[in-house]
mmCIF file of N, CA and C in Angstrom:
data_model
loop_
_atom_site.group_PDB
_atom_site.id
_atom_site.type_symbol
_atom_site.label_atom_id
_atom_site.label_comp_id
_atom_site.label_asym_id
_atom_site.label_seq_id
_atom_site.Cartn_x
_atom_site.Cartn_y
_atom_site.Cartn_z
ATOM 1 N N UNK A 183 -10.074 -12.262 -4.729
ATOM 2 C CA UNK A 183 -8.805 -11.848 -4.270
ATOM 3 C C UNK A 183 -8.867 -11.854 -2.697
ATOM 4 N N UNK A 184 -7.955 -12.523 -2.131
ATOM 5 C CA UNK A 184 -7.941 -12.484 -0.625
ATOM 6 C C UNK A 184 -7.780 -11.024 -0.033
ATOM 7 N N UNK A 185 -8.300 -10.724 1.004
ATOM 8 C CA UNK A 185 -8.124 -9.393 1.694
ATOM 9 C C UNK A 185 -7.806 -9.665 3.095
ATOM 10 N N UNK A 186 -6.911 -8.782 3.668
ATOM 11 C CA UNK A 186 -6.426 -8.895 4.974
ATOM 12 C C UNK A 186 -6.487 -7.441 5.619
ATOM 13 N N UNK A 187 -6.720 -7.471 6.919
ATOM 14 C CA UNK A 187 -6.816 -6.148 7.594
ATOM 15 C C UNK A 187 -5.420 -5.986 8.341
ATOM 16 N N UNK A 188 -4.845 -4.771 8.114
ATOM 17 C CA UNK A 188 -3.648 -4.456 8.756
ATOM 18 C C UNK A 188 -3.731 -3.007 9.325
ATOM 19 N N UNK A 189 -3.406 -2.813 10.580
ATOM 20 C CA UNK A 189 -3.521 -1.552 11.165
ATOM 21 C C UNK A 189 -2.043 -1.132 11.388
ATOM 22 N N UNK A 190 -1.627 0.009 10.915
ATOM 23 C CA UNK A 190 -0.181 0.495 10.938
ATOM 24 C C UNK A 190 -0.225 1.787 11.771
ATOM 25 N N UNK A 191 0.824 1.879 12.589
ATOM 26 C CA UNK A 191 1.106 3.247 13.276
ATOM 27 C C UNK A 191 1.713 4.130 12.108
ATOM 28 N N UNK A 192 1.693 5.370 12.518
ATOM 29 C CA UNK A 192 2.251 6.451 11.622
ATOM 30 C C UNK A 192 3.722 6.265 11.281
ATOM 31 N N UNK A 193 3.999 6.247 9.949
ATOM 32 C CA UNK A 193 5.395 6.189 9.402
ATOM 33 C C UNK A 193 6.090 4.844 9.298
ATOM 34 N N UNK A 194 5.328 3.731 9.286
ATOM 35 C CA UNK A 194 6.015 2.451 9.016
ATOM 36 C C UNK A 194 6.548 2.286 7.672
ATOM 37 N N UNK A 195 7.604 1.577 7.463
ATOM 38 C CA UNK A 195 8.176 1.191 6.036
ATOM 39 C C UNK A 195 8.591 -0.238 6.133
ATOM 40 N N UNK A 196 8.222 -0.986 5.074
ATOM 41 C CA UNK A 196 8.443 -2.355 5.119
ATOM 42 C C UNK A 196 9.726 -2.738 4.223
ATOM 43 N N UNK A 197 10.226 -1.794 3.354
ATOM 44 C CA UNK A 197 11.220 -2.021 2.495
ATOM 45 C C UNK A 197 10.631 -2.801 1.292
ATOM 46 N N UNK A 198 11.536 -2.868 0.315
ATOM 47 C CA UNK A 198 11.052 -3.465 -0.978
ATOM 48 C C UNK A 198 10.846 -4.971 -0.800
ATOM 49 N N UNK A 199 9.728 -5.501 -1.355
ATOM 50 C CA UNK A 199 9.446 -6.888 -1.364
ATOM 51 C C UNK A 199 8.552 -7.234 -2.472
ATOM 52 N N UNK A 200 8.417 -8.520 -2.772
ATOM 53 C CA UNK A 200 7.607 -8.976 -4.007
ATOM 54 C C UNK A 200 6.515 -9.747 -3.580
ATOM 55 N N UNK A 201 5.363 -9.665 -4.175
ATOM 56 C CA UNK A 201 4.198 -10.341 -3.849
ATOM 57 C C UNK A 201 3.916 -11.532 -4.889
ATOM 58 N N UNK A 202 4.963 -11.796 -5.702
ATOM 59 C CA UNK A 202 4.757 -12.864 -6.623
ATOM 60 C C UNK A 202 3.673 -12.545 -7.695
ATOM 61 N N UNK A 203 2.752 -13.436 -8.000
ATOM 62 C CA UNK A 203 1.734 -13.228 -8.993
ATOM 63 C C UNK A 203 0.479 -12.662 -8.266
ATOM 64 N N UNK A 204 0.552 -12.399 -7.101
ATOM 65 C CA UNK A 204 -0.637 -11.800 -6.389
ATOM 66 C C UNK A 204 -0.744 -10.235 -6.612
ATOM 67 N N UNK A 205 -2.032 -9.770 -6.670
ATOM 68 C CA UNK A 205 -2.264 -8.423 -6.758
ATOM 69 C C UNK A 205 -2.323 -7.776 -5.513
ATOM 70 N N UNK A 206 -2.065 -6.462 -5.397
ATOM 71 C CA UNK A 206 -2.076 -5.719 -4.107
ATOM 72 C C UNK A 206 -3.208 -4.709 -4.121
ATOM 73 N N UNK A 207 -3.790 -4.500 -2.997
ATOM 74 C CA UNK A 207 -4.807 -3.399 -3.072
ATOM 75 C C UNK A 207 -4.734 -2.716 -1.608
ATOM 76 N N UNK A 208 -5.086 -1.461 -1.555
ATOM 77 C CA UNK A 208 -5.161 -0.792 -0.308
ATOM 78 C C UNK A 208 -6.434 -0.080 -0.176
ATOM 79 N N UNK A 209 -6.946 -0.016 1.055
ATOM 80 C CA UNK A 209 -8.141 0.746 1.390
ATOM 81 C C UNK A 209 -7.769 1.584 2.648
ATOM 82 N N UNK A 210 -7.767 2.910 2.437
ATOM 83 C CA UNK A 210 -7.271 3.758 3.520
ATOM 84 C C UNK A 210 -8.580 4.337 4.234
ATOM 85 N N UNK A 211 -8.585 4.025 5.483
ATOM 86 C CA UNK A 211 -9.763 4.554 6.337
ATOM 87 C C UNK A 211 -9.443 5.938 6.872
ATOM 88 N N UNK A 212 -8.272 6.179 7.305
ATOM 89 C CA UNK A 212 -7.900 7.438 7.899
ATOM 90 C C UNK A 212 -6.329 7.690 7.522
ATOM 91 N N UNK A 213 -6.059 8.936 7.100
ATOM 92 C CA UNK A 213 -4.734 9.230 6.771
ATOM 93 C C UNK A 213 -4.408 9.007 5.315
ATOM 94 N N UNK A 214 -3.120 8.579 4.918
ATOM 95 C CA UNK A 214 -2.781 8.353 3.598
ATOM 96 C C UNK A 214 -1.814 7.292 3.535
ATOM 97 N N UNK A 215 -1.719 6.591 2.376
ATOM 98 C CA UNK A 215 -0.806 5.500 2.023
ATOM 99 C C UNK A 215 0.050 5.891 0.753
ATOM 100 N N UNK A 216 1.247 5.539 0.820
ATOM 101 C CA UNK A 216 2.154 5.788 -0.319
ATOM 102 C C UNK A 216 2.886 4.415 -0.571
ATOM 103 N N UNK A 217 2.747 3.949 -1.783
ATOM 104 C CA UNK A 217 3.363 2.731 -2.101
ATOM 105 C C UNK A 217 4.095 2.690 -3.417
ATOM 106 N N UNK A 218 5.500 2.781 -3.227
ATOM 107 C CA UNK A 218 6.305 2.697 -4.343
ATOM 108 C C UNK A 218 6.224 1.270 -4.974
ATOM 109 N N UNK A 219 6.351 1.219 -6.311
ATOM 110 C CA UNK A 219 6.275 -0.097 -6.987
ATOM 111 C C UNK A 219 7.128 0.009 -8.342
ATOM 112 N N UNK A 220 7.306 -1.214 -8.938
ATOM 113 C CA UNK A 220 8.043 -1.309 -10.123
ATOM 114 C C UNK A 220 9.466 -1.840 -9.812
ATOM 115 N N UNK A 221 10.199 -2.229 -10.879
ATOM 116 C CA UNK A 221 11.520 -2.841 -10.786
ATOM 117 C C UNK A 221 12.494 -1.927 -9.997
ATOM 118 N N UNK A 222 12.463 -0.678 -10.176
ATOM 119 C CA UNK A 222 13.391 0.208 -9.432
ATOM 120 C C UNK A 222 12.654 1.008 -8.353
ATOM 121 N N UNK A 223 11.412 0.637 -8.052
ATOM 122 C CA UNK A 223 10.550 1.340 -7.107
ATOM 123 C C UNK A 223 10.399 2.825 -7.410
ATOM 124 N N UNK A 224 10.437 3.145 -8.715
ATOM 125 C CA UNK A 224 10.351 4.539 -9.074
ATOM 126 C C UNK A 224 8.948 4.940 -9.501
ATOM 127 N N UNK A 225 7.985 4.111 -9.366
ATOM 128 C CA UNK A 225 6.634 4.536 -9.518
ATOM 129 C C UNK A 225 5.955 4.584 -8.230
ATOM 130 N N UNK A 226 5.062 5.646 -8.030
ATOM 131 C CA UNK A 226 4.403 5.786 -6.707
ATOM 132 C C UNK A 226 2.902 5.797 -6.841
ATOM 133 N N UNK A 227 2.250 5.013 -5.973
ATOM 134 C CA UNK A 227 0.781 5.034 -5.880
ATOM 135 C C UNK A 227 0.498 5.609 -4.476
ATOM 136 N N UNK A 228 -0.395 6.664 -4.493
ATOM 137 C CA UNK A 228 -0.698 7.330 -3.244
ATOM 138 C C UNK A 228 -2.213 7.353 -3.097
ATOM 139 N N UNK A 229 -2.618 7.071 -1.804
ATOM 140 C CA UNK A 229 -4.056 7.073 -1.501
ATOM 141 C C UNK A 229 -4.268 7.864 -0.307
ATOM 142 N N UNK A 230 -5.388 8.585 -0.197
ATOM 143 C CA UNK A 230 -5.848 9.324 0.880
ATOM 144 C C UNK A 230 -7.322 8.944 1.339
ATOM 145 N N UNK A 231 -7.579 9.038 2.657
ATOM 146 C CA UNK A 231 -8.908 8.730 3.085
ATOM 147 C C UNK A 231 -9.782 9.965 2.720
ATOM 148 N N UNK A 232 -11.114 9.741 2.698
ATOM 149 C CA UNK A 232 -11.957 10.748 2.305
ATOM 150 C C UNK A 232 -12.648 11.366 3.501
ATOM 151 N N UNK A 233 -12.047 11.028 4.700
ATOM 152 C CA UNK A 233 -12.688 11.416 5.963
ATOM 153 C C UNK A 233 -12.030 12.869 6.285
#
């Protein structure tokens, strides 16, 4: 699985988009991430750092 590094400022939103057949993964170093998913974006995956 390809992995990329992205640094985001507090509060960014990308809007709904599709990754095709690719899987998505997040690794949170500091703070938390919230990722809505599904056809209606009604499922939520939340992740928090352990720091």
